[in-house]
PDB file of C-alpha atoms and ligand atoms in Angstrom:
ATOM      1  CA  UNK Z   1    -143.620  14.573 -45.877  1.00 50.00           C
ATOM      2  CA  UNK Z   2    -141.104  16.753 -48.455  1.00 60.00           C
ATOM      3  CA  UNK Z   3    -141.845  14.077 -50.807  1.00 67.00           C
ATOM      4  CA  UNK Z   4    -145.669  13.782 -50.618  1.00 76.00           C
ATOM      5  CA  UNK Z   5    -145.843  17.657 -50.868  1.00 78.00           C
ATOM      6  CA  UNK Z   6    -143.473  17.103 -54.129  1.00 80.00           C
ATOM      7  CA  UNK Z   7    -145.819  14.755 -55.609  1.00 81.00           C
ATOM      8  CA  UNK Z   8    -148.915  16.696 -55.808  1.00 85.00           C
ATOM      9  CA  UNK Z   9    -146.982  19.363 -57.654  1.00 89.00           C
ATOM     10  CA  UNK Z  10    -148.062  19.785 -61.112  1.00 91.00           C
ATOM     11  CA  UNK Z  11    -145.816  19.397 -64.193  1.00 94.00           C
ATOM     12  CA  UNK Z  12    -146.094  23.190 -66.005  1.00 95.00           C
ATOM     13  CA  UNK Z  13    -147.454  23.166 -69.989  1.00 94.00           C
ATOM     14  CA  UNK Z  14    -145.500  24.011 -73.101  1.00 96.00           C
ATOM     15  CA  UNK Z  15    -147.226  27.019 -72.755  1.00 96.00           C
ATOM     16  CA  UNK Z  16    -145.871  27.928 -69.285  1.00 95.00           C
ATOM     17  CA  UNK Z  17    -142.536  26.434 -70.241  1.00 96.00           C
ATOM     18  CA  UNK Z  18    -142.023  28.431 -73.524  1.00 96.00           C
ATOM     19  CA  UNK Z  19    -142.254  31.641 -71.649  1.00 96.00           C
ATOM     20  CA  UNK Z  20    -138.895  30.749 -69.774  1.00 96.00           C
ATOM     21  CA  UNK Z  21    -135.883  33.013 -70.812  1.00 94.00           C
ATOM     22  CA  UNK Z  22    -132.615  34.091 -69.710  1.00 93.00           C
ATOM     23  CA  UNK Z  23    -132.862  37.083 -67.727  1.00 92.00           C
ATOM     24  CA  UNK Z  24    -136.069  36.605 -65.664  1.00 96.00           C
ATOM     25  CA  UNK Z  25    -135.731  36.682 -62.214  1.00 95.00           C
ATOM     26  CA  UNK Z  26    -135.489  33.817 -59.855  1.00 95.00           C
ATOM     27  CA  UNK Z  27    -139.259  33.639 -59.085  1.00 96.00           C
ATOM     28  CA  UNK Z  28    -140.099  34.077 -62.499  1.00 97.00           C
ATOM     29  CA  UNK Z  29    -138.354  31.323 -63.541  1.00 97.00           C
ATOM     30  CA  UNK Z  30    -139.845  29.195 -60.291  1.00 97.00           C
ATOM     31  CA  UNK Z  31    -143.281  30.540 -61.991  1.00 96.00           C
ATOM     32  CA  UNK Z  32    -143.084  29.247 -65.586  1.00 97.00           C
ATOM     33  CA  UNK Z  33    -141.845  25.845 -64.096  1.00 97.00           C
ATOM     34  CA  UNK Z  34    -144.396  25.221 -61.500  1.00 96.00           C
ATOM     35  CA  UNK Z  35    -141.966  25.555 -58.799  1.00 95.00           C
ATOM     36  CA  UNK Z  36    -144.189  26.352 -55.315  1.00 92.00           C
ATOM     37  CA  UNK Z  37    -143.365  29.804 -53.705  1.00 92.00           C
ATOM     38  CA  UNK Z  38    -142.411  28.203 -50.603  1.00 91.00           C
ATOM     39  CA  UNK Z  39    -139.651  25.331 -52.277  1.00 93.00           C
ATOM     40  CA  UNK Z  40    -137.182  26.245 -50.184  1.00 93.00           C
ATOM     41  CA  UNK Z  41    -139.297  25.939 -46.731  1.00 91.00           C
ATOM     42  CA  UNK Z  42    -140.210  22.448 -48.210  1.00 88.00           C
ATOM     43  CA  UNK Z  43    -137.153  21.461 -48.881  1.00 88.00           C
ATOM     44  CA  UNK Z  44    -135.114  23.090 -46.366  1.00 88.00           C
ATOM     45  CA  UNK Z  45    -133.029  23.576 -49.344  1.00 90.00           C
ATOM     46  CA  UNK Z  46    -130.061  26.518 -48.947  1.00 92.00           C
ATOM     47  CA  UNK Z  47    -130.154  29.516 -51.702  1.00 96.00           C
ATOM     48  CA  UNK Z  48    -126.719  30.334 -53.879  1.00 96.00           C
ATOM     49  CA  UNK Z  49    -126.496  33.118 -55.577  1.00 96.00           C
ATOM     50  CA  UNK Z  50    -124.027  32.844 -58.423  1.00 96.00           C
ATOM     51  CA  UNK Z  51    -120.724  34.309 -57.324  1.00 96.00           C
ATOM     52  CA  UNK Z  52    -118.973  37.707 -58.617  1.00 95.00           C
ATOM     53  CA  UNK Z  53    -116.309  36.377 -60.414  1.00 97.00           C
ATOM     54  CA  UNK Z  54    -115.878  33.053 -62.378  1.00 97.00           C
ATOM     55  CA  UNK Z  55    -112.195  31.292 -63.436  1.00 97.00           C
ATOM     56  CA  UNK Z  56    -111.916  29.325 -66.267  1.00 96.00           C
ATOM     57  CA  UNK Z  57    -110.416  25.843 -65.699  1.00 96.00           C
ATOM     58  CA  UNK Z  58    -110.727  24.560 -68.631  1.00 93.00           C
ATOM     59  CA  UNK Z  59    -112.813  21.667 -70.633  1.00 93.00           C
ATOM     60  CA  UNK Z  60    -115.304  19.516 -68.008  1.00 92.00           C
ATOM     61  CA  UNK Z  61    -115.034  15.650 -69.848  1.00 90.00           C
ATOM     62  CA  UNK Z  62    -117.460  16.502 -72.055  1.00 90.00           C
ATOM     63  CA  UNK Z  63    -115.448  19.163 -73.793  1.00 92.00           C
ATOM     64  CA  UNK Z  64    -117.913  22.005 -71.942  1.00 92.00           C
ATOM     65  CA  UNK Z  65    -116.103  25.293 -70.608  1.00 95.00           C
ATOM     66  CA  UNK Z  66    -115.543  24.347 -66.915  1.00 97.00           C
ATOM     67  CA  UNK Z  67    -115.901  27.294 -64.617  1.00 98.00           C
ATOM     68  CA  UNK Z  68    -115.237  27.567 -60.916  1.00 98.00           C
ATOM     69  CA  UNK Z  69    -115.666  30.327 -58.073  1.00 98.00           C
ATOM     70  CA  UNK Z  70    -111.276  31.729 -58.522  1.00 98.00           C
ATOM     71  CA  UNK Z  71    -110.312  29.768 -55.037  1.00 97.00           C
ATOM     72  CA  UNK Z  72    -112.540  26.784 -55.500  1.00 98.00           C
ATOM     73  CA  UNK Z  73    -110.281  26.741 -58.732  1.00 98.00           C
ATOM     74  CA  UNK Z  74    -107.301  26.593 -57.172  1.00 98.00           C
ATOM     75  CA  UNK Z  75    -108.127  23.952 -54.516  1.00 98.00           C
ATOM     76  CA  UNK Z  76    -109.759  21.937 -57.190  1.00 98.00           C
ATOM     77  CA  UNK Z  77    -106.499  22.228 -59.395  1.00 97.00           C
ATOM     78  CA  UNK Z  78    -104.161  21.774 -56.172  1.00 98.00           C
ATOM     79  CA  UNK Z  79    -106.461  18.554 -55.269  1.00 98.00           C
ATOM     80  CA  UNK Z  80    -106.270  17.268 -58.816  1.00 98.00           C
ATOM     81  CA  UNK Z  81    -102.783  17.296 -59.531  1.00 98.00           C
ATOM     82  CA  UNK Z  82    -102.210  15.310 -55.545  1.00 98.00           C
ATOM     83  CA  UNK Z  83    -104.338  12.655 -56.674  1.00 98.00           C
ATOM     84  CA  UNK Z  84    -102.506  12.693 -59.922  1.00 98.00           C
ATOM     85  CA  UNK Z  85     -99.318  11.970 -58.194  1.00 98.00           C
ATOM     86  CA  UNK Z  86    -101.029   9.182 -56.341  1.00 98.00           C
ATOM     87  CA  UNK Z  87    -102.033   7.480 -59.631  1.00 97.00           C
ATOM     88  CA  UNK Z  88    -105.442   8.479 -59.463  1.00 98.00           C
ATOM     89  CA  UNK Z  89    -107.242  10.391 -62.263  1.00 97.00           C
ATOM     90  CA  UNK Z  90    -110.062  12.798 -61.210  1.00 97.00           C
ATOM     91  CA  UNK Z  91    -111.880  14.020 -63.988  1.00 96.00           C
ATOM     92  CA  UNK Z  92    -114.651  17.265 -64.338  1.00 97.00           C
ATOM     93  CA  UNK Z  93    -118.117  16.436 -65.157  1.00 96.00           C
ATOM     94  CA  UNK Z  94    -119.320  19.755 -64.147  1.00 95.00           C
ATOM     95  CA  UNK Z  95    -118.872  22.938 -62.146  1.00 97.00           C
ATOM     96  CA  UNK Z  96    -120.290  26.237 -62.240  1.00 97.00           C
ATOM     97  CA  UNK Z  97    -123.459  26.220 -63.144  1.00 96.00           C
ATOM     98  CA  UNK Z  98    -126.140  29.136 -63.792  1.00 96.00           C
ATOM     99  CA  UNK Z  99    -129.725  29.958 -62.310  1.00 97.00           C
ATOM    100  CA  UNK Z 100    -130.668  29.833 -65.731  1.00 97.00           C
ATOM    101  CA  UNK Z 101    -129.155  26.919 -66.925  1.00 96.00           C
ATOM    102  CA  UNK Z 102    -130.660  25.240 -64.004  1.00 96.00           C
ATOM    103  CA  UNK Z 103    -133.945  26.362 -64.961  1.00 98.00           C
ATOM    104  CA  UNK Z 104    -133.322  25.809 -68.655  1.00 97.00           C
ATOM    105  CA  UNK Z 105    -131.927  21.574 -67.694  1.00 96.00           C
ATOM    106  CA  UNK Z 106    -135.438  21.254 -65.878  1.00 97.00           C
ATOM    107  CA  UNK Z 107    -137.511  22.114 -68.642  1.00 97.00           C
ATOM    108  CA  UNK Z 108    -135.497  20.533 -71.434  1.00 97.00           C
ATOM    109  CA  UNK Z 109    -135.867  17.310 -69.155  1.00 97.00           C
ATOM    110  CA  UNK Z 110    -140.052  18.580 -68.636  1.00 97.00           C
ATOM    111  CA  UNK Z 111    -140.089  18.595 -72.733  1.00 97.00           C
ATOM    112  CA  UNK Z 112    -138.189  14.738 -72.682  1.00 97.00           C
ATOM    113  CA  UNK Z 113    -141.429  13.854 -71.058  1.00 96.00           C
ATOM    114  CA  UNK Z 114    -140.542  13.709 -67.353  1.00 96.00           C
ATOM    115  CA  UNK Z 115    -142.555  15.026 -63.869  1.00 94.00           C
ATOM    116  CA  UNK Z 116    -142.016  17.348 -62.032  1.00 94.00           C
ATOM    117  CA  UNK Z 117    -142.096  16.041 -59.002  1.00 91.00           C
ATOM    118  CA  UNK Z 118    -139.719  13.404 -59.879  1.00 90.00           C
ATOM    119  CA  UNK Z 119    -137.239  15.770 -61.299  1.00 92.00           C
ATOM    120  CA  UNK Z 120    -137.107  17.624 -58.007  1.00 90.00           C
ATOM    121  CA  UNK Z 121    -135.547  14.597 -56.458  1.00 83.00           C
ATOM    122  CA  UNK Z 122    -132.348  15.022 -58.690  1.00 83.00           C
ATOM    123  CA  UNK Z 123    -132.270  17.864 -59.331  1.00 89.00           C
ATOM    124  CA  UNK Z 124    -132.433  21.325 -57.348  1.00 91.00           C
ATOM    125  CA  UNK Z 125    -134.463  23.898 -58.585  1.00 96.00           C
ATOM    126  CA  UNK Z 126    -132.889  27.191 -60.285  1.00 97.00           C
ATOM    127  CA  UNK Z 127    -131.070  28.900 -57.292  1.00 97.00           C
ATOM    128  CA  UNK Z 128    -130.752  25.593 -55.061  1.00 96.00           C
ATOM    129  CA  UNK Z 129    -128.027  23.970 -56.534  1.00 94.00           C
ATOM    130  CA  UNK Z 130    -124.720  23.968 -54.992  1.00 94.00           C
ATOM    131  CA  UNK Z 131    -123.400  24.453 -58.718  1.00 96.00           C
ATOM    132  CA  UNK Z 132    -124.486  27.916 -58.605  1.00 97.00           C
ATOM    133  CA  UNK Z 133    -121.948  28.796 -55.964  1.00 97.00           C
ATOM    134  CA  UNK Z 134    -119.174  27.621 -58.263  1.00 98.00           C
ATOM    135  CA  UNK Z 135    -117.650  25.707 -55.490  1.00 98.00           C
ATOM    136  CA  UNK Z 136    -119.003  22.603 -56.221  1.00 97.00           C
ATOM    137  CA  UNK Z 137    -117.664  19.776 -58.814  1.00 97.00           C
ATOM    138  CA  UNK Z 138    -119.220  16.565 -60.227  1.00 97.00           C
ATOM    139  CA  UNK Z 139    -116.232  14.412 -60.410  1.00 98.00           C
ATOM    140  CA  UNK Z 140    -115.742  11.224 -62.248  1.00 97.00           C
ATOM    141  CA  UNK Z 141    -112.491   9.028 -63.461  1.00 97.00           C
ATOM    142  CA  UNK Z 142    -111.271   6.904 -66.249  1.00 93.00           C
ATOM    143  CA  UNK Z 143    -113.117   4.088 -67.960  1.00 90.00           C
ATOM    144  CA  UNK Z 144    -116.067   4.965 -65.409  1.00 92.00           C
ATOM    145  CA  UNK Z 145    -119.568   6.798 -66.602  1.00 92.00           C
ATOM    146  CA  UNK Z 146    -120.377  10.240 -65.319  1.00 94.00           C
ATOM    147  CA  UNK Z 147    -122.966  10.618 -62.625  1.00 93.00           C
ATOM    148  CA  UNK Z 148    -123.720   6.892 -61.506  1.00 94.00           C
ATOM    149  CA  UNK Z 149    -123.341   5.084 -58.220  1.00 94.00           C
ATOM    150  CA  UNK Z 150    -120.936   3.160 -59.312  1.00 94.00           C
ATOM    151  CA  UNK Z 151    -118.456   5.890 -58.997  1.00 97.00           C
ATOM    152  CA  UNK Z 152    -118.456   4.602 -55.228  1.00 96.00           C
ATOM    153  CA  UNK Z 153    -116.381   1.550 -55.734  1.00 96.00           C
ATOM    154  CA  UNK Z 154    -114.093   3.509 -57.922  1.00 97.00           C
ATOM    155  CA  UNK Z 155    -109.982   4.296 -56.339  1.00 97.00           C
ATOM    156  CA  UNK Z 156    -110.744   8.150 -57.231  1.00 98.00           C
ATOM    157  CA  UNK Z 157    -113.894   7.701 -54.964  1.00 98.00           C
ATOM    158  CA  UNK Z 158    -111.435   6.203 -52.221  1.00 98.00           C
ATOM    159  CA  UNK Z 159    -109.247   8.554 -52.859  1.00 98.00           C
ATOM    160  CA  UNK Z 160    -111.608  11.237 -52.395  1.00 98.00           C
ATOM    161  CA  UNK Z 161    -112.872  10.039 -48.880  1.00 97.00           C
ATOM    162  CA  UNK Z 162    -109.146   9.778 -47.547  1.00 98.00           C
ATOM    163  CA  UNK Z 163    -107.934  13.249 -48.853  1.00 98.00           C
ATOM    164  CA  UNK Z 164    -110.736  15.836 -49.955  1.00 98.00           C
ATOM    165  CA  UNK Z 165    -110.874  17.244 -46.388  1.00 98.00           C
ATOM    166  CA  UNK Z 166    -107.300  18.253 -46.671  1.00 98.00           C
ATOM    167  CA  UNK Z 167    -108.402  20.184 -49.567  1.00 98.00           C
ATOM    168  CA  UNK Z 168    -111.373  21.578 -48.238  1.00 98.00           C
ATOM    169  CA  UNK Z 169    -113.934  19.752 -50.132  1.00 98.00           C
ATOM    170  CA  UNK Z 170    -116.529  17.492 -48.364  1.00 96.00           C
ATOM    171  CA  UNK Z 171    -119.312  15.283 -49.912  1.00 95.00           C
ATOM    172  CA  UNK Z 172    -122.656  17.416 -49.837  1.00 91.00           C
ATOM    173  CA  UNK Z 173    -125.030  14.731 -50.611  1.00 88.00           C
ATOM    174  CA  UNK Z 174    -123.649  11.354 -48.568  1.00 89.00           C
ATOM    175  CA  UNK Z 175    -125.552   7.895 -48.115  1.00 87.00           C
ATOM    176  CA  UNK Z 176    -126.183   8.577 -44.191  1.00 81.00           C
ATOM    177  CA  UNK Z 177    -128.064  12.300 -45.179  1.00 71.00           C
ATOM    178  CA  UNK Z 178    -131.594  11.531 -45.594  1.00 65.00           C
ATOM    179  CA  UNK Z 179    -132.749  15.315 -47.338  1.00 71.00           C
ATOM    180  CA  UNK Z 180    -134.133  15.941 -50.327  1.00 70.00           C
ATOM    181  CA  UNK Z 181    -131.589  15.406 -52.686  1.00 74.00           C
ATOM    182  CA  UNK Z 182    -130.760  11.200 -53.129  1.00 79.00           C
ATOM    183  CA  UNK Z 183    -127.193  10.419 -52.733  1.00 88.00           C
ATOM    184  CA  UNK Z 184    -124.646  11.440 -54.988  1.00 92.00           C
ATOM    185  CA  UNK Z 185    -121.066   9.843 -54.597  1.00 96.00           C
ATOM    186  CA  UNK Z 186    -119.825  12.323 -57.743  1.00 96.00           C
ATOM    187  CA  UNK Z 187    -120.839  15.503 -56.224  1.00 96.00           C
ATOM    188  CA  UNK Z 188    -118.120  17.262 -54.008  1.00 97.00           C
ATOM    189  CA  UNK Z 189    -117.958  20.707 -52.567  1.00 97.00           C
ATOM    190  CA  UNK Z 190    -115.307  23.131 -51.541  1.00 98.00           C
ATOM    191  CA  UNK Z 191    -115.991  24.947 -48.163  1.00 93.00           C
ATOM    192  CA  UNK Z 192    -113.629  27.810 -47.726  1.00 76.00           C
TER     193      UNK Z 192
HETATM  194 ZN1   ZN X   1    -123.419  18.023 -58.713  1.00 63.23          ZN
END
């Protein structure tokens, strides 16, 4: 039912999409993409505001400023150096993210020519994704590409499923969930 109400949405025009810019609000943003009103009910999709204070961390893999909610930090940092000491290498694809940059990803992938209604299966509109919390981490590991399945057969995704609970961080998106959002072995959240 989410997905049939997905499809009928209509990709927004270059005209719509030029008149995105930081600093609009939320539904503004939703507006110039062609995002409905009532996303969230169709979804069931949680809202997360961006937090009051950010901590550096350092460079994500792609030699991006990583930024994390200041105790996500630390458990992500306490986590990573664990795994380190059990031979494993967890690497940063991405943290903190913004409701702008969100917004700004969804049209830049809109402009690449894709739908709208298929990007809202990967990706959360501006405001929905866990990455706006600055608790959440796309994590990858050596000699393995970034967001793919494959990260599943991977030691630092075995790794991950044996320890990240001691750390507080839990996969948001597992195989078993059947929401919105497709699986996403990468994608790991802390939960204070
Ligand atoms: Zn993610």
């Amino acid at each position: 039912m989410v997905n049939e109400t997905l499809q009928r949405l209509e990709t927004p025009d270059e005209q719509s999409l030029a008149r995105l810019h930081e600093g609009l609000s939320l539904p503004e943003m939703h507006e110039c993409l062609g995002i409905p009103p009532d996303y969230a009910e169709i979804t069931g999709l949680i809202f997360f505001a961006e937090p009051e204070s950010l901590a550096i961390v350092g460079e994500d893999c792609f030699g991006r400023l990583l930024r994390l909610e200041p105790t996500a930090r630390e458990a992500w940092e306490e986590m990573r150096s664990a795994a380190a000491g059990d031979g494993v290498d967890l690497l940063p694809v991405s943290g903190f993210r913004s409701h702008y940059y969100q917004a700004d990803l969804l049209r830049r992938k809109i402009r690449d020519g894709r739908a709208l209604s298929e990007l809202l299966t990967v990706n959360a509109a501006p405001g929905y994704s866990e990455h706006h919390s600055g608790r959440a981490l796309d994590i990858t590991t050596v000699d393995t590409p970034p967001l793919q399945i494959q990260f599943e057969e991977t030691g630092a995704f075995a790794w991950l499923q044996k320890n990240a609970a001691q750390f507080q961080f839990s996969l948001s998106y597992p195989k078993e969930r059947s929401g919105i959002i497709s699986y996403e072995p990468w994608h790991w959240c802390f939960n204070q």
